[in-house]
Short mmCIF file of C-alpha atoms in Angstrom, two decimals:
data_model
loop_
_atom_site.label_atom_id
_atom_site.label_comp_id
_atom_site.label_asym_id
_atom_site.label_seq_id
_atom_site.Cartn_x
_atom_site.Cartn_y
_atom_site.Cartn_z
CA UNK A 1046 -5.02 9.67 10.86
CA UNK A 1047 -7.85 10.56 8.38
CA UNK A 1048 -8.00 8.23 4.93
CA UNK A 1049 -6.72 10.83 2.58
CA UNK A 1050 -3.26 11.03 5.12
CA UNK A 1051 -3.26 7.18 5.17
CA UNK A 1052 -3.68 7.01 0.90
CA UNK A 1053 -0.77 10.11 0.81
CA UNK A 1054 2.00 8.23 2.99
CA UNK A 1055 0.87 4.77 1.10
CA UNK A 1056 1.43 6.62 -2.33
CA UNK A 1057 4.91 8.11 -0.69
CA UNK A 1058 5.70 4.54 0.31
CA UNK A 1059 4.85 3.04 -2.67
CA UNK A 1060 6.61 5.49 -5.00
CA UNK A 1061 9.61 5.18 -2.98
CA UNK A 1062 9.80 1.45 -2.84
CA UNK A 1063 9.17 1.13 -6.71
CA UNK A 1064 11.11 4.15 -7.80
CA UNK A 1065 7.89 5.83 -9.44
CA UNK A 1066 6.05 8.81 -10.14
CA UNK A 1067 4.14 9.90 -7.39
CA UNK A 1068 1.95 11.72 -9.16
CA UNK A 1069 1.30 9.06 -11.29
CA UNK A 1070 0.41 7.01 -8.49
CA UNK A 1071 -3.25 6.90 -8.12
CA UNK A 1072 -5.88 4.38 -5.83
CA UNK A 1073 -6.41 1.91 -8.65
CA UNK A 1074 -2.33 1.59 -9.19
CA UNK A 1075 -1.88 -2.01 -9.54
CA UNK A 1076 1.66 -3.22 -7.95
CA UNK A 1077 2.12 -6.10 -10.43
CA UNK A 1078 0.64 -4.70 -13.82
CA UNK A 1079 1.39 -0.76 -13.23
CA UNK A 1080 4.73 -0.87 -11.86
CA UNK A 1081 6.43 -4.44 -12.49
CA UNK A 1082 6.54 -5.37 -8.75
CA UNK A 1083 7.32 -9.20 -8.81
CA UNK A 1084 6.78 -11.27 -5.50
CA UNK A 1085 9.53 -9.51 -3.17
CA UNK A 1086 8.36 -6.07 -4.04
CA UNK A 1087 5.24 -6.75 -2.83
CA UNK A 1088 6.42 -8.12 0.56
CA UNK A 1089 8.37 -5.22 0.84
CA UNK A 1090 5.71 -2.83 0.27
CA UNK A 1091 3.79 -4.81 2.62
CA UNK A 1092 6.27 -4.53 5.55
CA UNK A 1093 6.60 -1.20 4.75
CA UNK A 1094 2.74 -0.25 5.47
CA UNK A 1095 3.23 -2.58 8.70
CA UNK A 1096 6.51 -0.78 9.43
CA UNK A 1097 4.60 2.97 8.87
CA UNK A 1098 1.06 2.35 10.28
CA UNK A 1099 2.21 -0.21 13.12
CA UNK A 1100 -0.01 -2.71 11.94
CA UNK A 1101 0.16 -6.52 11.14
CA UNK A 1102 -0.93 -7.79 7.97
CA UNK A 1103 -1.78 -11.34 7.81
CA UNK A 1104 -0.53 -13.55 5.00
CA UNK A 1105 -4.25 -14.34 3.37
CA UNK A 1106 -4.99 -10.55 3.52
CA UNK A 1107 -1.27 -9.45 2.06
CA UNK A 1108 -2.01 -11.71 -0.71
CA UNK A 1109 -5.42 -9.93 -1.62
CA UNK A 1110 -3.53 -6.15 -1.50
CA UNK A 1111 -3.44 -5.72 -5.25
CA UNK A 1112 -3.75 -1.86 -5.74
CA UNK A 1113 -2.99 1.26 -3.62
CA UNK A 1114 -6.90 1.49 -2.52
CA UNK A 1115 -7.07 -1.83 -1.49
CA UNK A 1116 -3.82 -0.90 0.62
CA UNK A 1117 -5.47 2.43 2.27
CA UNK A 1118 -8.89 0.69 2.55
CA UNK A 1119 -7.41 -2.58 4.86
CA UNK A 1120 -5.41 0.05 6.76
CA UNK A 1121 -7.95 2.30 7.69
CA UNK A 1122 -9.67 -0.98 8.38
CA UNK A 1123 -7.20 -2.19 11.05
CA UNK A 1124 -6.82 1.29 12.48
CA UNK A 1125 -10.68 2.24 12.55
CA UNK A 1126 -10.80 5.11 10.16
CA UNK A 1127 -14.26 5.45 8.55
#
């Protein structure tokens, strides 16, 4: 999976899970201040991208997922994209 597939299905995700915009959706889209998410949005979007990309995302690193391109960037991470 190259990075730009991994940022499209984690914009798809998130638009779905917070009922926005896709194309409004870009890599510095904060969850909290962009699109409201409150604490169980974000472990929802995080259990999505574990759910989607079969990975596991420890606690200490959920916490530090803030925007979409911190999202695609510890994904391709855990999946060794470059």
């Amino acid at each position: 999976m190259t990075e730009q597939e991994i940022e499209a299905k984690v914009i798809e995700i998130v638009a779905e899970q917070m009922g926005a915009d896709k194309s409004k959706i870009t890599r510095d889209t904060s969850f909290v201040e962009d699109l409201n998410a409150d604490s169980l949005d974000t472990v929802e979007l995080v259990m999505e991208f574990e759910d989607e990309f079969e990975t596991s995302i420890p606690d200490d690193q959920a916490e530090k997922i803030q925007t979409v391109g911190q999202a695609v960037d510890f994904i391709k991470q855990a999946n060794g994209v470059d």
